[in-house]
GROMACS .gro file of C-alpha atoms in nm:
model
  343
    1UNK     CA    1   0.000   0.000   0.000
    2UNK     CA    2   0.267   0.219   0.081
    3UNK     CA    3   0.473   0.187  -0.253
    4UNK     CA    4   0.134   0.267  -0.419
    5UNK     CA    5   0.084   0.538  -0.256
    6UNK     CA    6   0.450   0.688  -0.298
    7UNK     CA    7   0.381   0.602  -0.654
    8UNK     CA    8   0.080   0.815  -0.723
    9UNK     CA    9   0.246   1.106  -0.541
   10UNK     CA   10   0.543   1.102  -0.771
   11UNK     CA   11   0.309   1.058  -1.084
   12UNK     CA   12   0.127   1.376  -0.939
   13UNK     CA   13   0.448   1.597  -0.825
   14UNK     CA   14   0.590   1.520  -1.175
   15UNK     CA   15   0.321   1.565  -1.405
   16UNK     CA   16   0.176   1.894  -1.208
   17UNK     CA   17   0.489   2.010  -1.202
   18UNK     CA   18   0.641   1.975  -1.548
   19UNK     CA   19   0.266   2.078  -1.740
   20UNK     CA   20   0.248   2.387  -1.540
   21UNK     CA   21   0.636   2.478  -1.632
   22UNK     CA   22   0.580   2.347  -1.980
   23UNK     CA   23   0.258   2.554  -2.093
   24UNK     CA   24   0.362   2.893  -1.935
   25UNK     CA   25   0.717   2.923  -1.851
   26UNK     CA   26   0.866   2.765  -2.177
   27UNK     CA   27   0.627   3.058  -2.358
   28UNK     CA   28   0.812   3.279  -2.110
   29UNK     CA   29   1.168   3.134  -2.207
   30UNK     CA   30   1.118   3.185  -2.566
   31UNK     CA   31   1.054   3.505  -2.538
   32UNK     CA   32   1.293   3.610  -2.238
   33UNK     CA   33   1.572   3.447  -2.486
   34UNK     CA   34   1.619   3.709  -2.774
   35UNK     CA   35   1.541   4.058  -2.860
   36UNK     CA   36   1.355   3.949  -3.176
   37UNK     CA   37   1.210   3.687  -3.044
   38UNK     CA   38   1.077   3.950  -2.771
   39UNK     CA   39   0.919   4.171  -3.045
   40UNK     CA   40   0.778   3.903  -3.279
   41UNK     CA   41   0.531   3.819  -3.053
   42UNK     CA   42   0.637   3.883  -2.695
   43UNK     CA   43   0.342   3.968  -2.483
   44UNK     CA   44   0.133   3.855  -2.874
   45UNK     CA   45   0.073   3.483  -2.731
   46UNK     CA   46  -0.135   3.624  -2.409
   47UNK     CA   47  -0.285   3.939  -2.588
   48UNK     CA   48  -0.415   3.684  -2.890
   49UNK     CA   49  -0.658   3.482  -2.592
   50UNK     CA   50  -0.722   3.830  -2.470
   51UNK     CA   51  -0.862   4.014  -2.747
   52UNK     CA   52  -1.089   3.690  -2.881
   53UNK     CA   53  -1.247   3.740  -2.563
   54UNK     CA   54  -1.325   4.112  -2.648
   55UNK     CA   55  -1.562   4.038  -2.920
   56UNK     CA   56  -1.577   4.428  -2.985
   57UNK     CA   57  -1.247   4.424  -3.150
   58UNK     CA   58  -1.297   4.376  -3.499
   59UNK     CA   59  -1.029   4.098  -3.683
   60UNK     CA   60  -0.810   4.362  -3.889
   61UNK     CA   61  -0.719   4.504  -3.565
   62UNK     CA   62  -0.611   4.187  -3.432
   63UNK     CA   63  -0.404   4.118  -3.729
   64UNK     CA   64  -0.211   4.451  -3.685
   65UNK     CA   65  -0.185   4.439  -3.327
   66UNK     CA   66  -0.009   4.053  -3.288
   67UNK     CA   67   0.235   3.882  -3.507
   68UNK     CA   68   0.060   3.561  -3.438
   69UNK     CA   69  -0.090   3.393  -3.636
   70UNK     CA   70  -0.289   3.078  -3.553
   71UNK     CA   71  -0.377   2.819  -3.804
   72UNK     CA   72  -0.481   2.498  -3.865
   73UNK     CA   73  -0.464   2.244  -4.167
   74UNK     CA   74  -0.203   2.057  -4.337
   75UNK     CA   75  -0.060   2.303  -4.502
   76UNK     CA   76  -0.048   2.667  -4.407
   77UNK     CA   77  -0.227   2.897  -4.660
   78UNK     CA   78  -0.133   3.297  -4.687
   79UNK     CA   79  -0.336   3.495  -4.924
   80UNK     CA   80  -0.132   3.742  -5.092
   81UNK     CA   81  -0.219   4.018  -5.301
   82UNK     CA   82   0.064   4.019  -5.588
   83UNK     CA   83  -0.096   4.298  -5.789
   84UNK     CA   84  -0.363   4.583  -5.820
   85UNK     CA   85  -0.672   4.580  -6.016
   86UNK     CA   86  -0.667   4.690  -6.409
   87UNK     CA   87  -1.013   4.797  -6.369
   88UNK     CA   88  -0.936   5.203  -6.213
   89UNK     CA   89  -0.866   5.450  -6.472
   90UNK     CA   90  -1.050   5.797  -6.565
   91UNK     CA   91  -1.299   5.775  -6.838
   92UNK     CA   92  -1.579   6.045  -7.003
   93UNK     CA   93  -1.881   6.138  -6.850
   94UNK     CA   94  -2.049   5.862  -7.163
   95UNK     CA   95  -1.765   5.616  -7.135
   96UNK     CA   96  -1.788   5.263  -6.968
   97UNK     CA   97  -1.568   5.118  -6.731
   98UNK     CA   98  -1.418   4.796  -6.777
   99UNK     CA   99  -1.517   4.494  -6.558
  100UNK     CA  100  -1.290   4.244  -6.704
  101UNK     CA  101  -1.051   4.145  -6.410
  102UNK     CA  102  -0.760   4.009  -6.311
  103UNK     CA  103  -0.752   3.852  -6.016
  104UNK     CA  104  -0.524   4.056  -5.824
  105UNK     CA  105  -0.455   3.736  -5.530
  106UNK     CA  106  -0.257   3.466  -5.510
  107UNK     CA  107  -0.161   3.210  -5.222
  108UNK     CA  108   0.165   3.167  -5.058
  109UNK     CA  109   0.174   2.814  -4.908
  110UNK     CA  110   0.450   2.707  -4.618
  111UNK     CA  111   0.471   2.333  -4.483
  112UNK     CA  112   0.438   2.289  -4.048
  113UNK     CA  113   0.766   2.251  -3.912
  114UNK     CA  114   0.780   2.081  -3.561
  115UNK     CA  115   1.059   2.193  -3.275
  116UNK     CA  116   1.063   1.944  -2.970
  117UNK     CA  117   1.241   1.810  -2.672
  118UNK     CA  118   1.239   1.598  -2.399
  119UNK     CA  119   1.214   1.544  -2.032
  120UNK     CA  120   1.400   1.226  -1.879
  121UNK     CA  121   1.269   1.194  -1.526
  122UNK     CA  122   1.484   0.879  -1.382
  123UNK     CA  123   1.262   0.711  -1.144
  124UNK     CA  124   1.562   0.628  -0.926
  125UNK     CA  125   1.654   0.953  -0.865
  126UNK     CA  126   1.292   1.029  -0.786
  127UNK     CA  127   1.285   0.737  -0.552
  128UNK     CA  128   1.597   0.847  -0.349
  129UNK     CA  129   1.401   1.187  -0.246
  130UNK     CA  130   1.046   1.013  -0.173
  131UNK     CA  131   1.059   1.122   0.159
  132UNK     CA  132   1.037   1.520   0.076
  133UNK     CA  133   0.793   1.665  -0.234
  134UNK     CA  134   1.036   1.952  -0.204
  135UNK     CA  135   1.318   1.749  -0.307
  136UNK     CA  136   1.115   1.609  -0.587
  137UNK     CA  137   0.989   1.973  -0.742
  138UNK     CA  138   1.352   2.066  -0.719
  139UNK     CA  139   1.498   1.748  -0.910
  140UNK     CA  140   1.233   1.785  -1.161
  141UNK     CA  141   1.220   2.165  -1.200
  142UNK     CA  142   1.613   2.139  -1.282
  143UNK     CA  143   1.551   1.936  -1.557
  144UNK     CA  144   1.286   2.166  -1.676
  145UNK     CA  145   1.481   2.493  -1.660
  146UNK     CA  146   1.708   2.270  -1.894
  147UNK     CA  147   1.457   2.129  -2.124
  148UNK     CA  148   1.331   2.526  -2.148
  149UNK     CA  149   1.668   2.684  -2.218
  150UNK     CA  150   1.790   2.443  -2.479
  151UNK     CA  151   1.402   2.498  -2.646
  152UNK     CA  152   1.426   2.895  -2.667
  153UNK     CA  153   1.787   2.858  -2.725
  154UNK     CA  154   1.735   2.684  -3.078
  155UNK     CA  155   1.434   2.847  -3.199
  156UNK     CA  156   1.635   3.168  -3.155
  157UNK     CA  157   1.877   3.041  -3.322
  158UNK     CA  158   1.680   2.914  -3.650
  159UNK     CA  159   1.506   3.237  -3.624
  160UNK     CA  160   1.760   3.396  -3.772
  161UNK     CA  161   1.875   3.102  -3.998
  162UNK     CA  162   1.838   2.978  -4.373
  163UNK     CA  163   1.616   2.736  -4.299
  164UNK     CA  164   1.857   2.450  -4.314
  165UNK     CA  165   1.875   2.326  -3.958
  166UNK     CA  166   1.767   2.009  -3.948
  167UNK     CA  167   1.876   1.904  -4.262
  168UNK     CA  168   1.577   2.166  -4.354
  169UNK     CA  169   1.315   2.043  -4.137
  170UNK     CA  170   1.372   2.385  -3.916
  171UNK     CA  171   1.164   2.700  -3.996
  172UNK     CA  172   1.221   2.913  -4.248
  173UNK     CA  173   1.446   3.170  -4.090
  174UNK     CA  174   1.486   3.476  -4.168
  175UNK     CA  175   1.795   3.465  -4.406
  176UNK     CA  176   1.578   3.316  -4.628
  177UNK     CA  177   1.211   3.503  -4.557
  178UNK     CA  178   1.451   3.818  -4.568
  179UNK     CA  179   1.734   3.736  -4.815
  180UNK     CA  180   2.055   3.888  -4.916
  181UNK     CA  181   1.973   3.788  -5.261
  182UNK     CA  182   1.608   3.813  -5.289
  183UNK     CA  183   1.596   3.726  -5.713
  184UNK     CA  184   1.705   3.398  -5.600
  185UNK     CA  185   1.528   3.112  -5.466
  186UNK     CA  186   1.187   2.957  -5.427
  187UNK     CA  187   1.006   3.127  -5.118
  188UNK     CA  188   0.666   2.959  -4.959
  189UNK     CA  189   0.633   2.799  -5.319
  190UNK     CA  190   0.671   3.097  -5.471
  191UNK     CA  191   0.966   3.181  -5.691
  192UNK     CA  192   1.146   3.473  -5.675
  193UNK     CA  193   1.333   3.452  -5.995
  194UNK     CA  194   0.998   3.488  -6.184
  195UNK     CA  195   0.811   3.709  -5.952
  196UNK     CA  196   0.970   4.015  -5.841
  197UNK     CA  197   0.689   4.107  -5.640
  198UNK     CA  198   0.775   3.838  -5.373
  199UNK     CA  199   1.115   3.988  -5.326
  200UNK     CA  200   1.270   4.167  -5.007
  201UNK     CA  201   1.489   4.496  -5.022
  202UNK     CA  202   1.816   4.404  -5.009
  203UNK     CA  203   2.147   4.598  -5.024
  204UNK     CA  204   2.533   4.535  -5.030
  205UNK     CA  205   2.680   4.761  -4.739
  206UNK     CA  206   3.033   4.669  -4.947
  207UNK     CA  207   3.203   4.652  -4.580
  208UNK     CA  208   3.160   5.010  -4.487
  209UNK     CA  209   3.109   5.119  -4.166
  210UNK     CA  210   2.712   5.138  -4.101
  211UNK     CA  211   2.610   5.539  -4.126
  212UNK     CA  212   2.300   5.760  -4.007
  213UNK     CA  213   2.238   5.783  -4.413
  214UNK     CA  214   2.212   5.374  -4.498
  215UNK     CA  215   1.980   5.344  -4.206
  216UNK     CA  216   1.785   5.660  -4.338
  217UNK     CA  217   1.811   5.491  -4.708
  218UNK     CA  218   1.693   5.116  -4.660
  219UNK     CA  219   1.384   5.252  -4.401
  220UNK     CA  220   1.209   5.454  -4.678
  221UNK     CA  221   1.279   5.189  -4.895
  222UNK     CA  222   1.122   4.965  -4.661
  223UNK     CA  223   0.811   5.204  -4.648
  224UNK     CA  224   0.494   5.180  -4.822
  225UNK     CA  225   0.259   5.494  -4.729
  226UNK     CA  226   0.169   5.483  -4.368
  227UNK     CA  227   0.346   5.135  -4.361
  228UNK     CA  228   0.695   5.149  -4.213
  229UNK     CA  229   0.958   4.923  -4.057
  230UNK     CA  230   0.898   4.893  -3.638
  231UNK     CA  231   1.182   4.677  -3.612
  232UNK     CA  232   1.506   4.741  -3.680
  233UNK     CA  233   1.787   4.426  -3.582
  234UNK     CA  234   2.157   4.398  -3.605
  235UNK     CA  235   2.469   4.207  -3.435
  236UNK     CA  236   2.644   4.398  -3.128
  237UNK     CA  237   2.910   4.561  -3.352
  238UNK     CA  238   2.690   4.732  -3.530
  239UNK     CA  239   2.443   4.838  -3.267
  240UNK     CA  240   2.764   5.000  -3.085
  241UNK     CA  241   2.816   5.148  -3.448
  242UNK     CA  242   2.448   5.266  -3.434
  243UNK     CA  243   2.505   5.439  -3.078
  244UNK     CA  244   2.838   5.568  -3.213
  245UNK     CA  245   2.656   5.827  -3.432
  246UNK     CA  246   2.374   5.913  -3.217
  247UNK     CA  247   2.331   6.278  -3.235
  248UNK     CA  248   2.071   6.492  -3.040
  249UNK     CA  249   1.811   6.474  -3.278
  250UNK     CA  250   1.506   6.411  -3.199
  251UNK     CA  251   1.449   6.121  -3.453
  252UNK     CA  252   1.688   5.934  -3.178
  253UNK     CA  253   1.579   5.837  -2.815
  254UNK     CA  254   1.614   5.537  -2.547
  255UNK     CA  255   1.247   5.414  -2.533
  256UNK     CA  256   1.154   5.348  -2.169
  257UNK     CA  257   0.759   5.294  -2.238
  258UNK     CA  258   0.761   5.054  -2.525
  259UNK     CA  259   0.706   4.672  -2.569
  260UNK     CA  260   1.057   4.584  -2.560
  261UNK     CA  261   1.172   4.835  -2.270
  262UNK     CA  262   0.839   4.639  -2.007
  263UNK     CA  263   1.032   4.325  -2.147
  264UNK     CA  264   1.363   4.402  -2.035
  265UNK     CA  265   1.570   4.469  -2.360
  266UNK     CA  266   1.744   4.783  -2.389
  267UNK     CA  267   1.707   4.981  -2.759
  268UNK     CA  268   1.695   5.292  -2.889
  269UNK     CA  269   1.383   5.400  -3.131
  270UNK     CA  270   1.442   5.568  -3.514
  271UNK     CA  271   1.118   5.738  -3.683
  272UNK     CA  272   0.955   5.515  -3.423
  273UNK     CA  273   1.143   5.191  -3.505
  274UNK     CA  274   1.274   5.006  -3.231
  275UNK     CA  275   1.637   4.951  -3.269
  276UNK     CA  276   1.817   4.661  -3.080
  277UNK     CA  277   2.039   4.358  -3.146
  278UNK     CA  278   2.051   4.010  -3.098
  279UNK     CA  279   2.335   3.744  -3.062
  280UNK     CA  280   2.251   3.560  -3.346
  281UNK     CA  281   2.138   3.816  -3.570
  282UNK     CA  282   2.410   3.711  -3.891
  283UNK     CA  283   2.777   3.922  -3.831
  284UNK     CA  284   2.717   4.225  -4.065
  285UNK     CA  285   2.353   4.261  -4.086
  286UNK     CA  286   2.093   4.471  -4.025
  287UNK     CA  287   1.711   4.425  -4.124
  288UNK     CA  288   1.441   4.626  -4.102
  289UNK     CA  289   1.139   4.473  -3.985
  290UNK     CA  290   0.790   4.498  -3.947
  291UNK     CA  291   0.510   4.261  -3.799
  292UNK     CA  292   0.284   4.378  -4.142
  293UNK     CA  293   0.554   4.190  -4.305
  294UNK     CA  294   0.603   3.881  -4.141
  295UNK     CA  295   0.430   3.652  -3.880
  296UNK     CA  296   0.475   3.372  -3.710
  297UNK     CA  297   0.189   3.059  -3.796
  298UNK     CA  298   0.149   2.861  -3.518
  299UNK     CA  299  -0.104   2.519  -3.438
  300UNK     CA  300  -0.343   2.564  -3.198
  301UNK     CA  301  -0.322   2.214  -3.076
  302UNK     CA  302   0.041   2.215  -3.066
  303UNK     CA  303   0.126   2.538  -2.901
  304UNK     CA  304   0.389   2.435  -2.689
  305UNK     CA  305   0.198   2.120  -2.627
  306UNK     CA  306   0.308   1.885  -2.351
  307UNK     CA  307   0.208   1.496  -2.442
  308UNK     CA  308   0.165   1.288  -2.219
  309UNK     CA  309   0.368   1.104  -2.016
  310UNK     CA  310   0.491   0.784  -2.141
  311UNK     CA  311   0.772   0.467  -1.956
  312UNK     CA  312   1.068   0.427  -2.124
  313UNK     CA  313   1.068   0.087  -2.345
  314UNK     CA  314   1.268  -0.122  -2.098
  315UNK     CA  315   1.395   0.135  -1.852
  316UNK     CA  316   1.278   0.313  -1.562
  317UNK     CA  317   1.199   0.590  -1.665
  318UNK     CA  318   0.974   0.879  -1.753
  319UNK     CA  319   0.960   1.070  -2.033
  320UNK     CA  320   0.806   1.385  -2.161
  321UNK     CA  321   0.789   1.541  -2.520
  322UNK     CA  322   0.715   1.939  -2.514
  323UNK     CA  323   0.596   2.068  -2.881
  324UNK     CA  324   0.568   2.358  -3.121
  325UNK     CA  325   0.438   2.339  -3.473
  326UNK     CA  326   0.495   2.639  -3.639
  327UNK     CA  327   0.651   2.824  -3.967
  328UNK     CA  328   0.781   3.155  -3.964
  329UNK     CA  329   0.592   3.274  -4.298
  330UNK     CA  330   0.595   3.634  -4.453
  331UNK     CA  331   0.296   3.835  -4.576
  332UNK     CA  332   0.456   4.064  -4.744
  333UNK     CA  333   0.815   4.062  -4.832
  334UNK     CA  334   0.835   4.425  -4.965
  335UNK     CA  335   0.779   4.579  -4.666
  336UNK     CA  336   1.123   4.355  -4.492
  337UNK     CA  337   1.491   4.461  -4.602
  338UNK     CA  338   1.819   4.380  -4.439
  339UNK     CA  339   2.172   4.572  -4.531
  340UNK     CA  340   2.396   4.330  -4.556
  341UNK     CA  341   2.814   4.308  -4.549
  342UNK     CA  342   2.842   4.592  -4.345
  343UNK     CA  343   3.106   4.705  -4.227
   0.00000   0.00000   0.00000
């Protein structure tokens, strides 16, 4: 009776423990673990639960306010609108307007890619602190912290990647979403040889130092009427570069109030643009970002998903399986640039 009972309080310490770490501390992790991963969508997963419950906020606002983008299906599906209609032009006061269109949409399509890890909880190790929960939470909540750093650790990482982690089974980072050479390359099966709509901005900095004019240069480029990058990312050398020529213009300022400044990441704001960097942001980079651009598609069901618990095949041991299926995708590539080879 006794060894039952020590049984079902491990299977409870355990479980509780782990599912509560696993569904809102690992969110927590990821974003904690990199300035872009902080702005993509870092308070986005909460707000998104909080604003379906406000059924007064119509959908377009919810697509500008969160970078999230929740989806189901095989496949994910982005409409995308590659051109404008032929049908506007001025005519006479007796002429006739065409109605003959072109349909001025398209679909983008990206595949579900799936980032996991595991929990080993060794039943003999359990079994040596039976006599104290505490000792139990502790044993277990070390090899969560783990489990949590090492999962917002490599999405980071393949956040700013080609895609090719994995042997290509990681998500599409954002050297490839946001390429150096944008004519080249098929892009959410769309190619961007053919269609130089689906093309980012994109400039050699030829290994000059980075100046107050390229930033100036590839933002405006960047801009499309009221549209404008809000998130501008480089490497530490040229952030320091970037605080080298501050000035006391006005255009420059440390943010206190914004997103990234209540998450804990220092930056500095241009036109309104937050301006930080990120350890793996690519060595002589900068992009210019914005969340009308690009979003990240993530399953509902397997939103940092914890399964369940399962024996290991001859062994005695536990083991869980946290998951995320999701595809960084972009909605609009001509709204993203990076400057590239700078110096």
């Amino acid at each position: 009776m006794a060894s039952t009972s020590l049984t079902k309080t491990y299977t409870t310490i355990v479980t509780d423990t782990l599912e509560g770490f696993l569904t809102e501390e690992l969110q927590d992790q990821v974003i904690d673990e990199s300035a872009a991963m902080a702005w993509l969508f870092g308070r986005d997963l909460k707000e998104l639960q909080q604003y379906r419950l406000a059924s007064d906020i119509p959908s377009d606002q919810l697509r500008e306010k969160t970078a999230i983008k929740e989806v189901e299906g095989n496949v994910i599906n982005v409409p995308v609108r590659w051109r404008r209609t032929n049908t506007v032009k001025f005519i006479p006061s007796t002429g006739k307007l065409s109605t003959v269109t072109a349909d001025p949409h398209t679909t983008a399509q990206a595949q579900w890619k799936i980032l996991a890890g595991s929990v080993t909880v060794s039943e003999a190790e359990v079994a040596k602190n039976l006599g104290s929960e505490v000792q139990i939470i502790d044993y277990t909540q070390g090899l969560v912290e783990d489990l949590k750093e090492s999962f917002a650790n490599y999405f980071a990482v393949a956040l700013f990647s080609d895609g090719s982690i994995d042997n290509g089974d990681a998500i599409t980072g954002l050297q490839a979403l946001c390429s150096d050479v944008p004519a080249v390359g098929t892009v959410m099966q769309i190619n961007r040889a053919n269609e130089t709509w689906w093309r980012n901005n994109a400039t050699d900095g030829g290994a000059v130092a980075l100046t107050e004019a390229h930033v100036r240069t590839m933002f405006n480029t960047c801009s499309r009427g009221k549209m404008h990058p809000t998130f501008l990312v480089m490497d530490q050398t040229r952030y320091e570069a970037f605080e080298a020529f501050l000035t006391a213009n006005a255009r420059y300022e440390m943010s206190e109030n914004a997103q990234m400044a209540q998450l804990g990441f220092n930056h500095f704001t241009y036109k309104g643009a937050i301006v930080t960097w990120d350890r793996n942001c690519p060595a002589g980079s900068v992009y210019f970002l914005t969340k009308k651009g690009i979003k990240l598609a993530i399953n509902p069901h397997m939103k940092f998903h914890m399964r369940e618990w399962v024996n290991e095949i001859n062994g005695l041991s536990k083991v869980g399986i946290a998951v995320l299926m999701c595809e960084l995708v972009t909605t609009n590539p001509r709204l993203l640039g990076v400057r590239f080879n700078v110096g």
